[in-house]
Tab-separated table of C-alpha atoms in Angstrom:
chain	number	residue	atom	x	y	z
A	1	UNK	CA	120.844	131.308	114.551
A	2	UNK	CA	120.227	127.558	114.850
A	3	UNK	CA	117.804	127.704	112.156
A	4	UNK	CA	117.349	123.777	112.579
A	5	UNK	CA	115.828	124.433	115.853
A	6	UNK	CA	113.528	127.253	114.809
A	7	UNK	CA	112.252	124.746	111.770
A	8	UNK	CA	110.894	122.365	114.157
A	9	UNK	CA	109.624	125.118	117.102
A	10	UNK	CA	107.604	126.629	113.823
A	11	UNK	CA	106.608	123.065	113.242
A	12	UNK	CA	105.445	122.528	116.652
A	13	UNK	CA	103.866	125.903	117.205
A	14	UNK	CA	101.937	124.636	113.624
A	15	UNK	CA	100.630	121.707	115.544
A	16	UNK	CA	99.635	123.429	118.975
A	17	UNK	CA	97.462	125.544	116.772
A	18	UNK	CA	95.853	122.444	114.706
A	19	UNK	CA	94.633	120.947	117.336
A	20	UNK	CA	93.313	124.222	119.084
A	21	UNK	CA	91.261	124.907	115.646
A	22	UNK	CA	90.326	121.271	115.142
A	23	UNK	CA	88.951	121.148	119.289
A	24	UNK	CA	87.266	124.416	118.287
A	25	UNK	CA	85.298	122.483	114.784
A	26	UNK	CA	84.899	119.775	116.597
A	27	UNK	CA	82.916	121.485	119.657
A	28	UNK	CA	80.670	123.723	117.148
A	29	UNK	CA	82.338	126.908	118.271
A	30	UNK	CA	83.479	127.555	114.908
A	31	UNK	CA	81.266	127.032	112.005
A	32	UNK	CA	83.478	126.850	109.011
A	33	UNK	CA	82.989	128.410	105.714
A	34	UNK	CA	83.391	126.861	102.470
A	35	UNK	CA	84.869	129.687	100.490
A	36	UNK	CA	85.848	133.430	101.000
A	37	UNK	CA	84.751	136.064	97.945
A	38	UNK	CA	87.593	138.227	96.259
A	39	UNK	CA	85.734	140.796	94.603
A	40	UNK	CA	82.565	138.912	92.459
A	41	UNK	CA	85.130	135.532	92.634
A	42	UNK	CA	84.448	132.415	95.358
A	43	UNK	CA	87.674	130.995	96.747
A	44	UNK	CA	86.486	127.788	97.734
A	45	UNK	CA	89.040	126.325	100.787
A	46	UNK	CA	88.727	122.802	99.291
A	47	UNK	CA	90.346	124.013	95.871
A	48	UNK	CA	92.677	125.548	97.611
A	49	UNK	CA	93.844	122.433	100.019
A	50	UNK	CA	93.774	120.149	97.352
A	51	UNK	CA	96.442	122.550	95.395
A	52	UNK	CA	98.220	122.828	98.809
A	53	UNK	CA	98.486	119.327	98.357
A	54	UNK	CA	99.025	118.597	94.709
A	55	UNK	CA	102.081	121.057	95.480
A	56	UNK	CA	103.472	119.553	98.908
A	57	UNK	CA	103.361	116.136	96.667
A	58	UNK	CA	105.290	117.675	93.294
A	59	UNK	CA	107.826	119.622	95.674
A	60	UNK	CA	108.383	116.015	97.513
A	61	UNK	CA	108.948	114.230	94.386
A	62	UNK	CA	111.269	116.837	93.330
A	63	UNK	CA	113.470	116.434	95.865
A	64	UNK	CA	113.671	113.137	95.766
A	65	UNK	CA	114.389	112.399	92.209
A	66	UNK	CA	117.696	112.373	91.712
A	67	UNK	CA	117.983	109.559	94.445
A	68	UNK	CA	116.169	107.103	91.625
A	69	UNK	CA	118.203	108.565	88.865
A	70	UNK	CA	115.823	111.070	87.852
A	71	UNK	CA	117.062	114.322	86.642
A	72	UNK	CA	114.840	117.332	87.721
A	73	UNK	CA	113.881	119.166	84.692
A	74	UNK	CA	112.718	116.293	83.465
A	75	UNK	CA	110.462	115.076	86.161
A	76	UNK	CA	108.551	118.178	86.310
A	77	UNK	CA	107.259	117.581	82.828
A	78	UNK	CA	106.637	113.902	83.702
A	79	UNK	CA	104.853	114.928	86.753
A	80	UNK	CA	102.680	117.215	85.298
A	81	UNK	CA	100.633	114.628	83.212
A	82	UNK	CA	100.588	112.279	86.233
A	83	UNK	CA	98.857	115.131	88.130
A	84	UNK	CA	96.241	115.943	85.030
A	85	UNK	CA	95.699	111.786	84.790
A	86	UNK	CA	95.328	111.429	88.393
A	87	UNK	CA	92.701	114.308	88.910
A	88	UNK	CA	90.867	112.979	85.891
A	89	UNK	CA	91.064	109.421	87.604
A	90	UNK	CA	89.807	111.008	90.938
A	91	UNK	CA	87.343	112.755	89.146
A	92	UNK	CA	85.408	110.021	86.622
A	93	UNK	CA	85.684	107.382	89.508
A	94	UNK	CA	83.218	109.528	91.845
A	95	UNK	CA	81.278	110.010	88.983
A	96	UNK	CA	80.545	107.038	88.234
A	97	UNK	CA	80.446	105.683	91.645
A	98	UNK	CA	77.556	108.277	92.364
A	99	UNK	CA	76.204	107.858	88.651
A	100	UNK	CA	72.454	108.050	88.944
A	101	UNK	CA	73.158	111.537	90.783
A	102	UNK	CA	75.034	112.957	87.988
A	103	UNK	CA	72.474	111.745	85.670
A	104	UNK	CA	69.929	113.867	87.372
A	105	UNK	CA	72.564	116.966	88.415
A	106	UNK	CA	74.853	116.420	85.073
A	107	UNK	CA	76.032	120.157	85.862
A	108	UNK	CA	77.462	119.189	89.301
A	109	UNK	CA	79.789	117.422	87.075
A	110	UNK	CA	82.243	120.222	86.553
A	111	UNK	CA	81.768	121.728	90.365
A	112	UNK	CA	84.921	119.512	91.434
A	113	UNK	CA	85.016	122.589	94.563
A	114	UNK	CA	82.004	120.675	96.329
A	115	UNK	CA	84.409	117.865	96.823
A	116	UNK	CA	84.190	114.545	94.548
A	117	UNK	CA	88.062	113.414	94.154
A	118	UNK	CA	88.513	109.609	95.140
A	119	UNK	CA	92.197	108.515	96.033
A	120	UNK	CA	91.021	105.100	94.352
A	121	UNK	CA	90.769	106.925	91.010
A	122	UNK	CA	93.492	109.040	90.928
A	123	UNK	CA	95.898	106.278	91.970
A	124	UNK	CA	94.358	104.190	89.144
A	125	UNK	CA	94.824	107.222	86.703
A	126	UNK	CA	98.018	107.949	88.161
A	127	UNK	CA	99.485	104.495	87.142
A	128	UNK	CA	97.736	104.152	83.875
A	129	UNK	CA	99.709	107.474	83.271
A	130	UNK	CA	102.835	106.231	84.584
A	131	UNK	CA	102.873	103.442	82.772
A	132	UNK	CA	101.753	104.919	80.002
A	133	UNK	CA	104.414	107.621	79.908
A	134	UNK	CA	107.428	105.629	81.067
A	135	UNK	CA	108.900	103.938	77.938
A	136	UNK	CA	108.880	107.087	75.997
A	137	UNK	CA	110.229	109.059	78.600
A	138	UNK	CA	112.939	106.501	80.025
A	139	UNK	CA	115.667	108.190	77.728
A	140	UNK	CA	114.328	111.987	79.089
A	141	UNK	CA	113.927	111.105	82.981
A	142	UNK	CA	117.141	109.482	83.775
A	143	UNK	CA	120.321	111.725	85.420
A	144	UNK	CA	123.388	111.962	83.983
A	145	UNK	CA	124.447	109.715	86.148
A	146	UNK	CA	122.255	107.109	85.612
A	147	UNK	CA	122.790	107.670	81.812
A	148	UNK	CA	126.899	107.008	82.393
A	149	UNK	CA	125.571	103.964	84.803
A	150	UNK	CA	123.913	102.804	81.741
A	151	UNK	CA	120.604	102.369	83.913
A	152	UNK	CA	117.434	102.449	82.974
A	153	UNK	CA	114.409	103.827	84.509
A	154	UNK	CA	111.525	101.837	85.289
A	155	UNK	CA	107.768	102.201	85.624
A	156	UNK	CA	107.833	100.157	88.959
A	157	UNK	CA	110.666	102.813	90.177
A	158	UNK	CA	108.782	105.255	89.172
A	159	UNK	CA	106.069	104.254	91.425
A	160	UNK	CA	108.358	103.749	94.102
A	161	UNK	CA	109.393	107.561	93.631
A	162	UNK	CA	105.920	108.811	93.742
A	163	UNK	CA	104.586	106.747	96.688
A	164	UNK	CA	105.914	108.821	99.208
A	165	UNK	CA	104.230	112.229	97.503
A	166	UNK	CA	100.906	110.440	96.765
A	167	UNK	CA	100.394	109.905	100.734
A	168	UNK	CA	101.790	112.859	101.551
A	169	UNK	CA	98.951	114.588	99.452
A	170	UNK	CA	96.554	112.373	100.619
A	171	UNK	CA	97.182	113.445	104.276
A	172	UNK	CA	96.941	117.306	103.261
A	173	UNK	CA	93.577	117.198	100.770
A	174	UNK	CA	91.493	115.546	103.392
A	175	UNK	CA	91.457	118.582	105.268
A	176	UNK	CA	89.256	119.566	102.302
A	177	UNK	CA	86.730	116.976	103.675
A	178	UNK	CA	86.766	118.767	106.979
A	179	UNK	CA	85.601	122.839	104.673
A	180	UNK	CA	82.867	120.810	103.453
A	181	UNK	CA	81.814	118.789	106.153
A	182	UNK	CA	81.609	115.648	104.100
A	183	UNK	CA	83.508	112.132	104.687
A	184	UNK	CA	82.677	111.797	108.160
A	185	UNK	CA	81.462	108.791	110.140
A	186	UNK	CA	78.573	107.467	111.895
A	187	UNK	CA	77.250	109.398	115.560
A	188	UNK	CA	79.152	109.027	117.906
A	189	UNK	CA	79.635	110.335	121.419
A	190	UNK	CA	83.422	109.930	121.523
A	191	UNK	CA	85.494	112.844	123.215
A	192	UNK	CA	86.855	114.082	120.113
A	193	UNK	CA	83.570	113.518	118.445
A	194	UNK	CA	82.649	115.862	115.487
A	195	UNK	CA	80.178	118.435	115.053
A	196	UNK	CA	78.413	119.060	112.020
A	197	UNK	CA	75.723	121.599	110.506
A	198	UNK	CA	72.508	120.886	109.902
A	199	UNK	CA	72.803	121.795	106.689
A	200	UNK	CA	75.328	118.737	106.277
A	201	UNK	CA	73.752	116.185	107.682
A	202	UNK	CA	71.735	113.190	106.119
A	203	UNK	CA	68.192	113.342	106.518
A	204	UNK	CA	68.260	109.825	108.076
A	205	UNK	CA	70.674	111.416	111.368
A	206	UNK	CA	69.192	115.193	111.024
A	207	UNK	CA	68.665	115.175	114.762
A	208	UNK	CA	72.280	114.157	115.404
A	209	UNK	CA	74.435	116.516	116.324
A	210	UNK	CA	78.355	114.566	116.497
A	211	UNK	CA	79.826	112.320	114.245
A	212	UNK	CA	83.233	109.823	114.163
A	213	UNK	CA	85.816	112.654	112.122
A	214	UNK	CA	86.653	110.007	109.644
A	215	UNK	CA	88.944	111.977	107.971
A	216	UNK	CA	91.225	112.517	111.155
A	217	UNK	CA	91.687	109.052	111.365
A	218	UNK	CA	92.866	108.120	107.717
A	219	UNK	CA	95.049	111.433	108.480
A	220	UNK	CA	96.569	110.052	111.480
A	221	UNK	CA	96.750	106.316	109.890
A	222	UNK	CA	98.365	107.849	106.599
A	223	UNK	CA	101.302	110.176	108.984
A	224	UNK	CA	102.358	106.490	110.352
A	225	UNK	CA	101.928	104.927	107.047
A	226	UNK	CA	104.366	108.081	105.655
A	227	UNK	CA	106.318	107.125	108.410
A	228	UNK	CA	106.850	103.274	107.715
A	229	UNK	CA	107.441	103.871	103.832
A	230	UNK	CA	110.194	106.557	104.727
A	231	UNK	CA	111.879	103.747	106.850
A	232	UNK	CA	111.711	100.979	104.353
A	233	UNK	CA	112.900	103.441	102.082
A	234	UNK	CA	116.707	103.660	103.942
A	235	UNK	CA	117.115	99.741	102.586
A	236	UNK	CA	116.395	100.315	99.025
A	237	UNK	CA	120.110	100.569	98.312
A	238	UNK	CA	121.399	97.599	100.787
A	239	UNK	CA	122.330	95.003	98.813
A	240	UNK	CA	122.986	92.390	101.088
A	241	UNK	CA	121.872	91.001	104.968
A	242	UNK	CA	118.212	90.502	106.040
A	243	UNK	CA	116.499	93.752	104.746
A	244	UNK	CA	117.928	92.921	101.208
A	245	UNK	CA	114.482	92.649	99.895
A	246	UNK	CA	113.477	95.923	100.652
A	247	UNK	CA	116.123	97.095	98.066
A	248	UNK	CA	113.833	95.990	95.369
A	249	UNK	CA	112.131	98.249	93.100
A	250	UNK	CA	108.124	98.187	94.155
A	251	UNK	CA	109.244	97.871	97.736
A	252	UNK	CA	107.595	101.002	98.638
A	253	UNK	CA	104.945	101.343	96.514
A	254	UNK	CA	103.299	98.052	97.280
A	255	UNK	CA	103.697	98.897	101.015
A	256	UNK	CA	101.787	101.857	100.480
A	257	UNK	CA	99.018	100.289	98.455
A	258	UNK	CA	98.836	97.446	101.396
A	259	UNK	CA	98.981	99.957	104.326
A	260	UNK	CA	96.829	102.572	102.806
A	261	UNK	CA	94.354	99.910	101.525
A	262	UNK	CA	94.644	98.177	104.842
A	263	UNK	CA	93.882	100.795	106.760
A	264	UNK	CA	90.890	102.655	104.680
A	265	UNK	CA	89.302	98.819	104.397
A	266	UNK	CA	88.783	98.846	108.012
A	267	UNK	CA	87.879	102.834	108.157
A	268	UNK	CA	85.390	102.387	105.032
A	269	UNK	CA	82.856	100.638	107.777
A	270	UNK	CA	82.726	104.040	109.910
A	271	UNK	CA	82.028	106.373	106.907
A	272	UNK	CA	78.106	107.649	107.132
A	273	UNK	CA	78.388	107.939	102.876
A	274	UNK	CA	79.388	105.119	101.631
A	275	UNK	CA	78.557	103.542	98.376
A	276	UNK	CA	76.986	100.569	98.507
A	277	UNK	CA	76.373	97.569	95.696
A	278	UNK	CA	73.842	95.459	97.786
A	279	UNK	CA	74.796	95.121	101.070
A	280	UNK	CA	78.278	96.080	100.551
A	281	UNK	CA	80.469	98.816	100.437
A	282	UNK	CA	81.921	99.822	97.262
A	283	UNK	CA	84.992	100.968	98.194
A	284	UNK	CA	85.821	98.135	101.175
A	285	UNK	CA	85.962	96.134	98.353
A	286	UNK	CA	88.365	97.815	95.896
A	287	UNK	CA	90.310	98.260	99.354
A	288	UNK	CA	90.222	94.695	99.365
A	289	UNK	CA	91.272	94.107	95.925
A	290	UNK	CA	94.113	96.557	96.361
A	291	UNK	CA	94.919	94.817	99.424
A	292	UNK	CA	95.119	91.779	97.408
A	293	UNK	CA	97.170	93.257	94.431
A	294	UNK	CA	99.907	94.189	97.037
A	295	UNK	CA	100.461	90.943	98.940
A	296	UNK	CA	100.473	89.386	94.678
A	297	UNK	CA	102.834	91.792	94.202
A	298	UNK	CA	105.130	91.060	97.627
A	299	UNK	CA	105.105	87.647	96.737
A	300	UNK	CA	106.403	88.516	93.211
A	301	UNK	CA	109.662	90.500	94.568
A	302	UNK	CA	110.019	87.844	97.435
A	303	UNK	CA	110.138	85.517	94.499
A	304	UNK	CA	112.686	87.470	92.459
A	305	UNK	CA	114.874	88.343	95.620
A	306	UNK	CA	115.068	84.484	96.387
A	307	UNK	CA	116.269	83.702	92.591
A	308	UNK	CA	118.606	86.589	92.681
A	309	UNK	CA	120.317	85.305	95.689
A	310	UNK	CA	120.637	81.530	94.505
């Protein structure tokens, strides 16, 4: 049995039926629930897609450790704490950018299952842990191999290693958005428009029936951004010739944080919930300023490729 073959058939068989289920959301045909009861216990689908994802993410960085010098036992313990500082990150960001609602709902706090995990926070927690974490556990995380190299592992490595994992989840937990009917955009009347419950709806567009499915497109945006990352990534060993820079460590990490950043600053004007500080949307700007951050730090491995080569 060619089981290559039958991995992508399942694969595309996966696919025929997302898109059947999404056209059947989308139309109203199917009303989606946001959690199924085992005995007296609610399973709420969100909790469960953002495990799926947390899991697709650690399984991807898994296998790709060893190919930064990274042995495997010990990334699992490293990864761990990233996870924990990264949901905590997600978590105290949307507080705090929905503050004067959790002053007057402070128990809604802990009821993460309604939704509430921003990427901006967990990739802010995520690195504070990272960096954090990566002196003391240089000697623990490296391979054998890289031990004999006499190599070291870095924190911007590191980041590089994760990058790939950190979309990857981000493409699987905003199906969450789509069991709770929240992160979607303005109404619309587009043919794959979205339809959502009364019971979901602002007051201000209560007599709207389809909306833009925001969370399809930074899906769709993040698969080619997964995409692009995954080909920069077969440079990071060439040494010499005109992709040479793309060998540097932060290569892909920074080209996530641009793409990603790029992509959900032009999004963020669709999105019926945004935050806003005046006029403006809260998180257009720290898209901005992430935005900015990346082309800083482009500039800064431009810089040290042109030094290493004279």
């Amino acid at each position: 049995m060619n089981y290559g073959k039958v991995k992508y058939l399942i694969f595309l068989l996966l696919l025929i039926f997302l898109g059947y289920f999404l056209s059947q959301v989308f139309s109203g045909n199917v009303i989606l629930s946001q959690a199924f009861f085992v005995g007296p216990l609610a399973i709420h689908y969100y909790g469960l897609i953002m495990a799926l994802a947390v899991g697709a993410g650690f399984y991807l960085a898994i296998k790709r450790a060893t190919g930064f010098g990274i042995s495997k036992s010990s990334a699992e313990d490293f990864l761990f704490w990233v996870i924990i500082g990264g949901f905590i990150g997600a978590r105290l960001y949307h507080i705090m950018s929905s503050l004067e609602y959790y002053i007057q709902n402070p128990i809604n706090i802990i009821k993460v299952w309604n939704g509430g995990l921003s990427i901006y926070g967990a990739l802010i927690g995520g690195v504070i842990i990272i960096l954090y974490l990566s002196k003391s556990y240089k000697p623990r995380l490296q391979s054998p191999e890289a031990q004999a190299d006499g190599g070291q592992v870095k924190a911007i490595s590191l980041l590089d290693w994760l990058a790939p994992s950190l979309i990857l989840g981000q493409i699987i937990g905003r199906f969450g958005n789509l069991f709770n009917y929240e992160a979607y955009g303005y109404p619309t009347s587009v043919p794959w428009k979205m339809f959502v419950p009364q019971q979901f709806r602002p007051e201000t567009y209560i007599a709207q029936n389809y909306f833009h499915p925001f969370f399809l497109y930074e899906v769709l945006g993040s698969l080619f951004i997964l995409g692009i990352i995954y080909y920069i990534s077969r440079f990071r060993t060439q040494q010499t010739g005109k992709y040479r820079i793309f060998a540097n460590d932060g290569t892909l990490f920074f080209s996530y944080v641009l793409l990603y950043n790029s992509l959900r600053f032009c999004l963020e004007f669709l999105r019926i919930d945004s935050t806003f500080i005046g006029v403006f949307r809260l998180n257009a700007i720290i898209s901005l300023v992430f935005v900015l951050l990346a082309v800083g730090g482009f500039f800064a491995l431009n810089y040290k490729c042109s030094r290493d080569t004279n």
